[in-house]
Amino acid sequence: DAGVTQSPTHLIKTRGQQVTLRCSPKSGHDTVSWYQQALGQGPQFIFQYYEEEERQRGNFPDRFSGHQFPNYSSELNVNALLLGDSALYLCASSFFGGSGANVLTFGAGSRLTVL
Amino acid sequence: GQSLEQPSEVTAVEGAIVQINCTYQTSGFYGLSWYQQHDGGAPTFLSYNALDGLEETGRFSSFLSRSDSYGYLLLQELQMKDSASYFCAVRDGGSNYQLIWGAGTKLIIKP
């Protein structure tokens, strides 16, 4: 049973560029959440997708956008990259509703470096 | 605002018991979770407490006191593989039920 898969694992971009990160949730999960984790810090919630709609959003600018597809996979897009966007981007999947919503399964992350 | 406080680092000896504390301040509380993250790895779910008391899962236990806005993770019979960062996270009803995370506690285990 495959867990959460993310791609790419590492990428380097320059300021002003745009990036797209991809996530496939764990089998049986229908909800995808995206987190940004800076070195030595806890994950910061970006947004959550369920039924192809953004359900919750953290304190991130509109440069951060996402999408969920009918097969529950998701993309995170970041426009106009800043140096401060350098971080590990984590995707977490869960089952919406009930106690399943409280158990997140994380992917290994995409490490983004902005030069 | 919301905040979670946990120690930045804890050191313990292999075979011993260690407790990692977490105090929180949120406008609405819907449960306290704990996650483990090894260096370079993904966070993995350890436990979830919605009600007061102790939840035990093998060598790990988690405790919650909602009246004190406090919880802890207890790790027994420490093994070298338990060396990792441990995060507490609270589901905050005042923030549309977002999961708010602490900064993490780095657990260092010495032989």
PDB file of C-alpha atoms in Angstrom:
ATOM      1  CA  ASP A   1       0.000   0.000   0.000  1.00  0.00           C
ATOM      2  CA  ALA A   2       1.714   3.149  -1.235  1.00  0.00           C
ATOM      3  CA  GLY A   3       1.899   6.013   1.180  1.00  0.00           C
ATOM      4  CA  VAL A   4       2.028   9.668   0.199  1.00  0.00           C
ATOM      5  CA  THR A   5       4.318  10.366  -2.719  1.00  0.00           C
ATOM      6  CA  GLN A   6       5.697  13.780  -3.600  1.00  0.00           C
ATOM      7  CA  SER A   7       7.676  15.069  -6.538  1.00  0.00           C
ATOM      8  CA  PRO A   8      10.190  16.407  -7.143  1.00  0.00           C
ATOM      9  CA  THR A   9      12.264  15.603  -4.077  1.00  0.00           C
ATOM     10  CA  HIS A  10      14.682  18.483  -4.594  1.00  0.00           C
ATOM     11  CA  LEU A  11      14.649  21.514  -6.824  1.00  0.00           C
ATOM     12  CA  ILE A  12      16.489  24.775  -7.228  1.00  0.00           C
ATOM     13  CA  LYS A  13      14.860  27.916  -8.589  1.00  0.00           C
ATOM     14  CA  THR A  14      15.797  31.572  -8.855  1.00  0.00           C
ATOM     15  CA  ARG A  15      13.925  34.546  -7.474  1.00  0.00           C
ATOM     16  CA  GLY A  16      10.856  35.479  -9.483  1.00  0.00           C
ATOM     17  CA  GLN A  17      10.379  32.046 -10.988  1.00  0.00           C
ATOM     18  CA  GLN A  18       7.374  29.812 -10.490  1.00  0.00           C
ATOM     19  CA  VAL A  19       7.300  26.255  -9.131  1.00  0.00           C
ATOM     20  CA  THR A  20       4.797  23.410  -9.107  1.00  0.00           C
ATOM     21  CA  LEU A  21       4.992  20.606  -6.567  1.00  0.00           C
ATOM     22  CA  ARG A  22       2.940  17.421  -6.828  1.00  0.00           C
ATOM     23  CA  CYS A  23       1.433  15.026  -4.327  1.00  0.00           C
ATOM     24  CA  SER A  24      -0.368  11.698  -4.528  1.00  0.00           C
ATOM     25  CA  PRO A  25      -2.237  10.839  -1.328  1.00  0.00           C
ATOM     26  CA  LYS A  26      -2.277   7.550   0.481  1.00  0.00           C
ATOM     27  CA  SER A  27      -4.757   5.046  -0.912  1.00  0.00           C
ATOM     28  CA  GLY A  28      -8.164   5.570   0.687  1.00  0.00           C
ATOM     29  CA  HIS A  29      -7.495   9.188   1.654  1.00  0.00           C
ATOM     30  CA  ASP A  30      -9.490  12.003   0.105  1.00  0.00           C
ATOM     31  CA  THR A  31      -8.012  15.120   1.717  1.00  0.00           C
ATOM     32  CA  VAL A  32      -4.670  16.746   1.023  1.00  0.00           C
ATOM     33  CA  SER A  33      -2.981  19.412   3.124  1.00  0.00           C
ATOM     34  CA  TRP A  34       0.186  21.297   2.286  1.00  0.00           C
ATOM     35  CA  TYR A  35       2.742  22.513   4.805  1.00  0.00           C
ATOM     36  CA  GLN A  36       5.895  24.593   4.656  1.00  0.00           C
ATOM     37  CA  GLN A  37       8.670  23.622   7.049  1.00  0.00           C
ATOM     38  CA  ALA A  38      11.693  25.858   7.508  1.00  0.00           C
ATOM     39  CA  LEU A  39      14.847  24.358   8.955  1.00  0.00           C
ATOM     40  CA  GLY A  40      14.502  23.745  12.684  1.00  0.00           C
ATOM     41  CA  GLN A  41      10.854  24.781  12.749  1.00  0.00           C
ATOM     42  CA  GLY A  42       7.505  23.061  12.905  1.00  0.00           C
ATOM     43  CA  PRO A  43       5.354  22.714   9.796  1.00  0.00           C
ATOM     44  CA  GLN A  44       3.288  25.776   8.863  1.00  0.00           C
ATOM     45  CA  PHE A  45      -0.132  25.073   7.357  1.00  0.00           C
ATOM     46  CA  ILE A  46      -0.592  26.435   3.839  1.00  0.00           C
ATOM     47  CA  PHE A  47      -3.963  25.050   2.763  1.00  0.00           C
ATOM     48  CA  GLN A  48      -6.166  21.977   2.586  1.00  0.00           C
ATOM     49  CA  TYR A  49      -8.065  20.509  -0.343  1.00  0.00           C
ATOM     50  CA  TYR A  50     -11.124  18.288  -0.235  1.00  0.00           C
ATOM     51  CA  GLU A  51     -13.512  17.491  -3.068  1.00  0.00           C
ATOM     52  CA  GLU A  52     -11.328  19.562  -5.383  1.00  0.00           C
ATOM     53  CA  GLU A  53     -11.908  22.727  -3.370  1.00  0.00           C
ATOM     54  CA  GLU A  54      -9.708  24.704  -1.017  1.00  0.00           C
ATOM     55  CA  ARG A  55     -11.352  24.193   2.383  1.00  0.00           C
ATOM     56  CA  GLN A  56      -8.930  25.912   4.740  1.00  0.00           C
ATOM     57  CA  ARG A  57      -6.067  28.314   4.267  1.00  0.00           C
ATOM     58  CA  GLY A  58      -3.254  29.360   6.516  1.00  0.00           C
ATOM     59  CA  ASN A  59      -1.522  32.712   6.643  1.00  0.00           C
ATOM     60  CA  PHE A  60       0.152  32.531   3.243  1.00  0.00           C
ATOM     61  CA  PRO A  61      -0.052  35.072   0.402  1.00  0.00           C
ATOM     62  CA  ASP A  62      -1.939  34.532  -2.821  1.00  0.00           C
ATOM     63  CA  ARG A  63       1.342  33.610  -4.511  1.00  0.00           C
ATOM     64  CA  PHE A  64       0.655  30.194  -3.041  1.00  0.00           C
ATOM     65  CA  SER A  65      -2.115  28.383  -4.848  1.00  0.00           C
ATOM     66  CA  GLY A  66      -3.167  24.815  -5.302  1.00  0.00           C
ATOM     67  CA  HIS A  67      -5.378  22.353  -7.003  1.00  0.00           C
ATOM     68  CA  GLN A  68      -6.868  18.954  -6.314  1.00  0.00           C
ATOM     69  CA  PHE A  69      -7.736  16.560  -9.087  1.00  0.00           C
ATOM     70  CA  PRO A  70     -10.597  14.035  -9.261  1.00  0.00           C
ATOM     71  CA  ASN A  71      -8.184  11.233  -8.287  1.00  0.00           C
ATOM     72  CA  TYR A  72      -7.415  13.199  -5.075  1.00  0.00           C
ATOM     73  CA  SER A  73      -3.872  14.079  -6.104  1.00  0.00           C
ATOM     74  CA  SER A  74      -2.844  17.673  -5.619  1.00  0.00           C
ATOM     75  CA  GLU A  75      -0.484  20.384  -6.786  1.00  0.00           C
ATOM     76  CA  LEU A  76       1.034  23.325  -4.962  1.00  0.00           C
ATOM     77  CA  ASN A  77       2.025  26.311  -7.087  1.00  0.00           C
ATOM     78  CA  VAL A  78       4.180  29.168  -5.885  1.00  0.00           C
ATOM     79  CA  ASN A  79       4.591  32.238  -8.093  1.00  0.00           C
ATOM     80  CA  ALA A  80       7.151  35.033  -7.962  1.00  0.00           C
ATOM     81  CA  LEU A  81       9.498  33.053  -5.740  1.00  0.00           C
ATOM     82  CA  LEU A  82      11.290  34.824  -2.920  1.00  0.00           C
ATOM     83  CA  LEU A  83      14.428  33.764  -1.099  1.00  0.00           C
ATOM     84  CA  GLY A  84      12.250  33.190   1.972  1.00  0.00           C
ATOM     85  CA  ASP A  85      10.273  30.521   0.161  1.00  0.00           C
ATOM     86  CA  SER A  86      13.229  28.172   0.500  1.00  0.00           C
ATOM     87  CA  ALA A  87      11.937  25.345   2.687  1.00  0.00           C
ATOM     88  CA  LEU A  88      10.750  21.763   2.803  1.00  0.00           C
ATOM     89  CA  TYR A  89       7.220  21.505   1.420  1.00  0.00           C
ATOM     90  CA  LEU A  90       5.261  18.656   2.929  1.00  0.00           C
ATOM     91  CA  CYS A  91       2.091  17.109   1.649  1.00  0.00           C
ATOM     92  CA  ALA A  92      -0.142  15.269   4.096  1.00  0.00           C
ATOM     93  CA  SER A  93      -3.200  13.195   3.315  1.00  0.00           C
ATOM     94  CA  SER A  94      -6.067  12.139   5.541  1.00  0.00           C
ATOM     95  CA  PHE A  95      -9.638  10.957   5.444  1.00  0.00           C
ATOM     96  CA  PHE A  96     -12.120  13.812   5.767  1.00  0.00           C
ATOM     97  CA  GLY A  97     -14.508  13.566   8.666  1.00  0.00           C
ATOM     98  CA  GLY A  98     -14.519  11.572  11.862  1.00  0.00           C
ATOM     99  CA  SER A  99     -11.402  10.563  13.696  1.00  0.00           C
ATOM    100  CA  GLY A 100      -9.538   9.989  10.450  1.00  0.00           C
ATOM    101  CA  ALA A 101      -9.183  13.724  10.018  1.00  0.00           C
ATOM    102  CA  ASN A 102      -6.850  13.757  12.998  1.00  0.00           C
ATOM    103  CA  VAL A 103      -4.331  11.308  11.568  1.00  0.00           C
ATOM    104  CA  LEU A 104      -2.153  12.846   8.869  1.00  0.00           C
ATOM    105  CA  THR A 105       0.106  10.745   6.690  1.00  0.00           C
ATOM    106  CA  PHE A 106       2.992  12.810   5.347  1.00  0.00           C
ATOM    107  CA  GLY A 107       5.090  12.454   2.249  1.00  0.00           C
ATOM    108  CA  ALA A 108       8.866  12.811   2.376  1.00  0.00           C
ATOM    109  CA  GLY A 109       8.618  16.370   1.081  1.00  0.00           C
ATOM    110  CA  SER A 110       9.977  18.521  -1.705  1.00  0.00           C
ATOM    111  CA  ARG A 111      12.974  20.601  -0.743  1.00  0.00           C
ATOM    112  CA  LEU A 112      12.903  23.916  -2.561  1.00  0.00           C
ATOM    113  CA  THR A 113      15.935  26.168  -2.708  1.00  0.00           C
ATOM    114  CA  VAL A 114      15.485  29.671  -4.095  1.00  0.00           C
ATOM    115  CA  LEU A 115      18.663  31.463  -5.174  1.00  0.00           C
TER     116      LEU A 115
ATOM    117  CA  GLY B   1      -3.385  34.392  19.075  1.00  0.00           C
ATOM    118  CA  GLN B   2      -2.334  30.792  19.040  1.00  0.00           C
ATOM    119  CA  SER B   3       0.884  29.425  20.451  1.00  0.00           C
ATOM    120  CA  LEU B   4       2.385  26.108  21.469  1.00  0.00           C
ATOM    121  CA  GLU B   5       5.376  25.844  23.756  1.00  0.00           C
ATOM    122  CA  GLN B   6       7.630  22.823  23.970  1.00  0.00           C
ATOM    123  CA  PRO B   7      11.286  22.482  24.978  1.00  0.00           C
ATOM    124  CA  SER B   8      13.702  22.875  22.108  1.00  0.00           C
ATOM    125  CA  GLU B   9      15.911  19.983  23.166  1.00  0.00           C
ATOM    126  CA  VAL B  10      15.866  17.088  25.612  1.00  0.00           C
ATOM    127  CA  THR B  11      18.698  14.646  26.327  1.00  0.00           C
ATOM    128  CA  ALA B  12      18.224  11.190  27.817  1.00  0.00           C
ATOM    129  CA  VAL B  13      20.043   7.887  28.191  1.00  0.00           C
ATOM    130  CA  GLU B  14      19.213   4.702  26.299  1.00  0.00           C
ATOM    131  CA  GLY B  15      16.783   2.578  28.290  1.00  0.00           C
ATOM    132  CA  ALA B  16      15.504   5.514  30.328  1.00  0.00           C
ATOM    133  CA  ILE B  17      12.162   7.331  30.345  1.00  0.00           C
ATOM    134  CA  VAL B  18      11.672  10.843  29.000  1.00  0.00           C
ATOM    135  CA  GLN B  19       8.750  13.247  29.059  1.00  0.00           C
ATOM    136  CA  ILE B  20       8.253  15.996  26.482  1.00  0.00           C
ATOM    137  CA  ASN B  21       5.857  18.719  27.581  1.00  0.00           C
ATOM    138  CA  CYS B  22       3.600  20.904  25.486  1.00  0.00           C
ATOM    139  CA  THR B  23       1.542  23.865  26.626  1.00  0.00           C
ATOM    140  CA  TYR B  24      -0.841  25.550  24.263  1.00  0.00           C
ATOM    141  CA  GLN B  25      -2.859  28.691  23.904  1.00  0.00           C
ATOM    142  CA  THR B  26      -5.596  28.621  21.288  1.00  0.00           C
ATOM    143  CA  SER B  27      -9.001  30.209  20.923  1.00  0.00           C
ATOM    144  CA  GLY B  28     -10.657  26.820  20.459  1.00  0.00           C
ATOM    145  CA  PHE B  29      -9.351  23.343  21.201  1.00  0.00           C
ATOM    146  CA  TYR B  30     -10.178  20.182  19.328  1.00  0.00           C
ATOM    147  CA  GLY B  31      -7.420  17.802  20.250  1.00  0.00           C
ATOM    148  CA  LEU B  32      -3.671  17.461  20.763  1.00  0.00           C
ATOM    149  CA  SER B  33      -1.553  15.368  18.421  1.00  0.00           C
ATOM    150  CA  TRP B  34       2.067  14.229  18.534  1.00  0.00           C
ATOM    151  CA  TYR B  35       4.291  13.531  15.538  1.00  0.00           C
ATOM    152  CA  GLN B  36       7.813  12.186  15.252  1.00  0.00           C
ATOM    153  CA  GLN B  37      10.234  13.375  12.583  1.00  0.00           C
ATOM    154  CA  HIS B  38      13.684  11.940  11.978  1.00  0.00           C
ATOM    155  CA  ASP B  39      16.286  14.179  10.331  1.00  0.00           C
ATOM    156  CA  GLY B  40      15.524  14.376   6.635  1.00  0.00           C
ATOM    157  CA  GLY B  41      12.335  12.378   7.028  1.00  0.00           C
ATOM    158  CA  ALA B  42       8.604  12.919   7.034  1.00  0.00           C
ATOM    159  CA  PRO B  43       6.609  13.509  10.216  1.00  0.00           C
ATOM    160  CA  THR B  44       4.839  10.363  11.356  1.00  0.00           C
ATOM    161  CA  PHE B  45       1.735  10.265  13.534  1.00  0.00           C
ATOM    162  CA  LEU B  46       2.205   9.038  17.107  1.00  0.00           C
ATOM    163  CA  SER B  47      -0.938   9.864  19.070  1.00  0.00           C
ATOM    164  CA  TYR B  48      -4.052  11.989  19.405  1.00  0.00           C
ATOM    165  CA  ASN B  49      -5.809  13.098  22.600  1.00  0.00           C
ATOM    166  CA  ALA B  50      -9.211  14.769  22.511  1.00  0.00           C
ATOM    167  CA  LEU B  51     -10.172  14.040  26.109  1.00  0.00           C
ATOM    168  CA  ASP B  52      -8.293  14.363  29.401  1.00  0.00           C
ATOM    169  CA  GLY B  53      -6.180  11.456  30.460  1.00  0.00           C
ATOM    170  CA  LEU B  54      -3.494   9.079  29.341  1.00  0.00           C
ATOM    171  CA  GLU B  55      -3.397   7.211  26.031  1.00  0.00           C
ATOM    172  CA  GLU B  56      -0.896   4.368  25.783  1.00  0.00           C
ATOM    173  CA  THR B  57       0.508   2.892  22.593  1.00  0.00           C
ATOM    174  CA  GLY B  58       3.359   0.507  23.241  1.00  0.00           C
ATOM    175  CA  ARG B  59       6.404   2.346  24.589  1.00  0.00           C
ATOM    176  CA  PHE B  60       4.776   5.730  23.919  1.00  0.00           C
ATOM    177  CA  SER B  61       2.065   7.380  26.007  1.00  0.00           C
ATOM    178  CA  SER B  62       0.402  10.763  25.631  1.00  0.00           C
ATOM    179  CA  PHE B  63      -1.397  12.765  28.286  1.00  0.00           C
ATOM    180  CA  LEU B  64      -3.796  15.690  28.089  1.00  0.00           C
ATOM    181  CA  SER B  65      -5.189  18.114  30.654  1.00  0.00           C
ATOM    182  CA  ARG B  66      -7.571  20.521  28.947  1.00  0.00           C
ATOM    183  CA  SER B  67      -8.070  22.588  32.099  1.00  0.00           C
ATOM    184  CA  ASP B  68      -4.315  23.258  32.236  1.00  0.00           C
ATOM    185  CA  SER B  69      -3.911  23.579  28.435  1.00  0.00           C
ATOM    186  CA  TYR B  70      -1.115  21.060  28.808  1.00  0.00           C
ATOM    187  CA  GLY B  71      -0.066  17.738  27.442  1.00  0.00           C
ATOM    188  CA  TYR B  72       2.979  15.535  27.345  1.00  0.00           C
ATOM    189  CA  LEU B  73       4.484  12.667  25.418  1.00  0.00           C
ATOM    190  CA  LEU B  74       6.125   9.938  27.491  1.00  0.00           C
ATOM    191  CA  LEU B  75       8.678   7.664  25.885  1.00  0.00           C
ATOM    192  CA  GLN B  76       9.746   4.576  27.824  1.00  0.00           C
ATOM    193  CA  GLU B  77      12.622   2.139  27.347  1.00  0.00           C
ATOM    194  CA  LEU B  78      14.357   4.607  25.092  1.00  0.00           C
ATOM    195  CA  GLN B  79      16.139   3.212  22.063  1.00  0.00           C
ATOM    196  CA  MET B  80      18.705   4.949  19.867  1.00  0.00           C
ATOM    197  CA  LYS B  81      16.177   4.933  17.022  1.00  0.00           C
ATOM    198  CA  ASP B  82      13.959   7.249  19.101  1.00  0.00           C
ATOM    199  CA  SER B  83      16.427  10.071  18.460  1.00  0.00           C
ATOM    200  CA  ALA B  84      14.288  12.485  16.450  1.00  0.00           C
ATOM    201  CA  SER B  85      12.277  15.680  16.709  1.00  0.00           C
ATOM    202  CA  TYR B  86       8.871  15.476  18.342  1.00  0.00           C
ATOM    203  CA  PHE B  87       6.105  17.945  17.519  1.00  0.00           C
ATOM    204  CA  CYS B  88       2.902  18.664  19.360  1.00  0.00           C
ATOM    205  CA  ALA B  89       0.033  20.058  17.300  1.00  0.00           C
ATOM    206  CA  VAL B  90      -3.360  21.394  18.291  1.00  0.00           C
ATOM    207  CA  ARG B  91      -6.479  21.575  16.150  1.00  0.00           C
ATOM    208  CA  ASP B  92      -7.673  25.115  16.731  1.00  0.00           C
ATOM    209  CA  GLY B  93     -11.383  25.791  16.381  1.00  0.00           C
ATOM    210  CA  GLY B  94     -10.722  29.519  16.358  1.00  0.00           C
ATOM    211  CA  SER B  95      -8.633  29.138  13.198  1.00  0.00           C
ATOM    212  CA  ASN B  96     -11.168  27.152  11.211  1.00  0.00           C
ATOM    213  CA  TYR B  97      -9.901  23.928  12.754  1.00  0.00           C
ATOM    214  CA  GLN B  98      -6.395  24.288  11.383  1.00  0.00           C
ATOM    215  CA  LEU B  99      -3.632  22.197  12.899  1.00  0.00           C
ATOM    216  CA  ILE B 100      -1.240  24.532  14.737  1.00  0.00           C
ATOM    217  CA  TRP B 101       2.230  23.081  15.325  1.00  0.00           C
ATOM    218  CA  GLY B 102       4.857  23.639  17.967  1.00  0.00           C
ATOM    219  CA  ALA B 103       8.462  24.295  16.975  1.00  0.00           C
ATOM    220  CA  GLY B 104       9.483  20.779  17.952  1.00  0.00           C
ATOM    221  CA  THR B 105      11.637  19.126  20.604  1.00  0.00           C
ATOM    222  CA  LYS B 106      14.863  17.497  19.506  1.00  0.00           C
ATOM    223  CA  LEU B 107      15.393  14.330  21.538  1.00  0.00           C
ATOM    224  CA  ILE B 108      19.019  13.300  21.890  1.00  0.00           C
ATOM    225  CA  ILE B 109      19.665   9.816  23.229  1.00  0.00           C
ATOM    226  CA  LYS B 110      23.041   8.856  24.604  1.00  0.00           C
ATOM    227  CA  PRO B 111      24.249   5.282  25.023  1.00  0.00           C
TER     228      PRO B 111
END
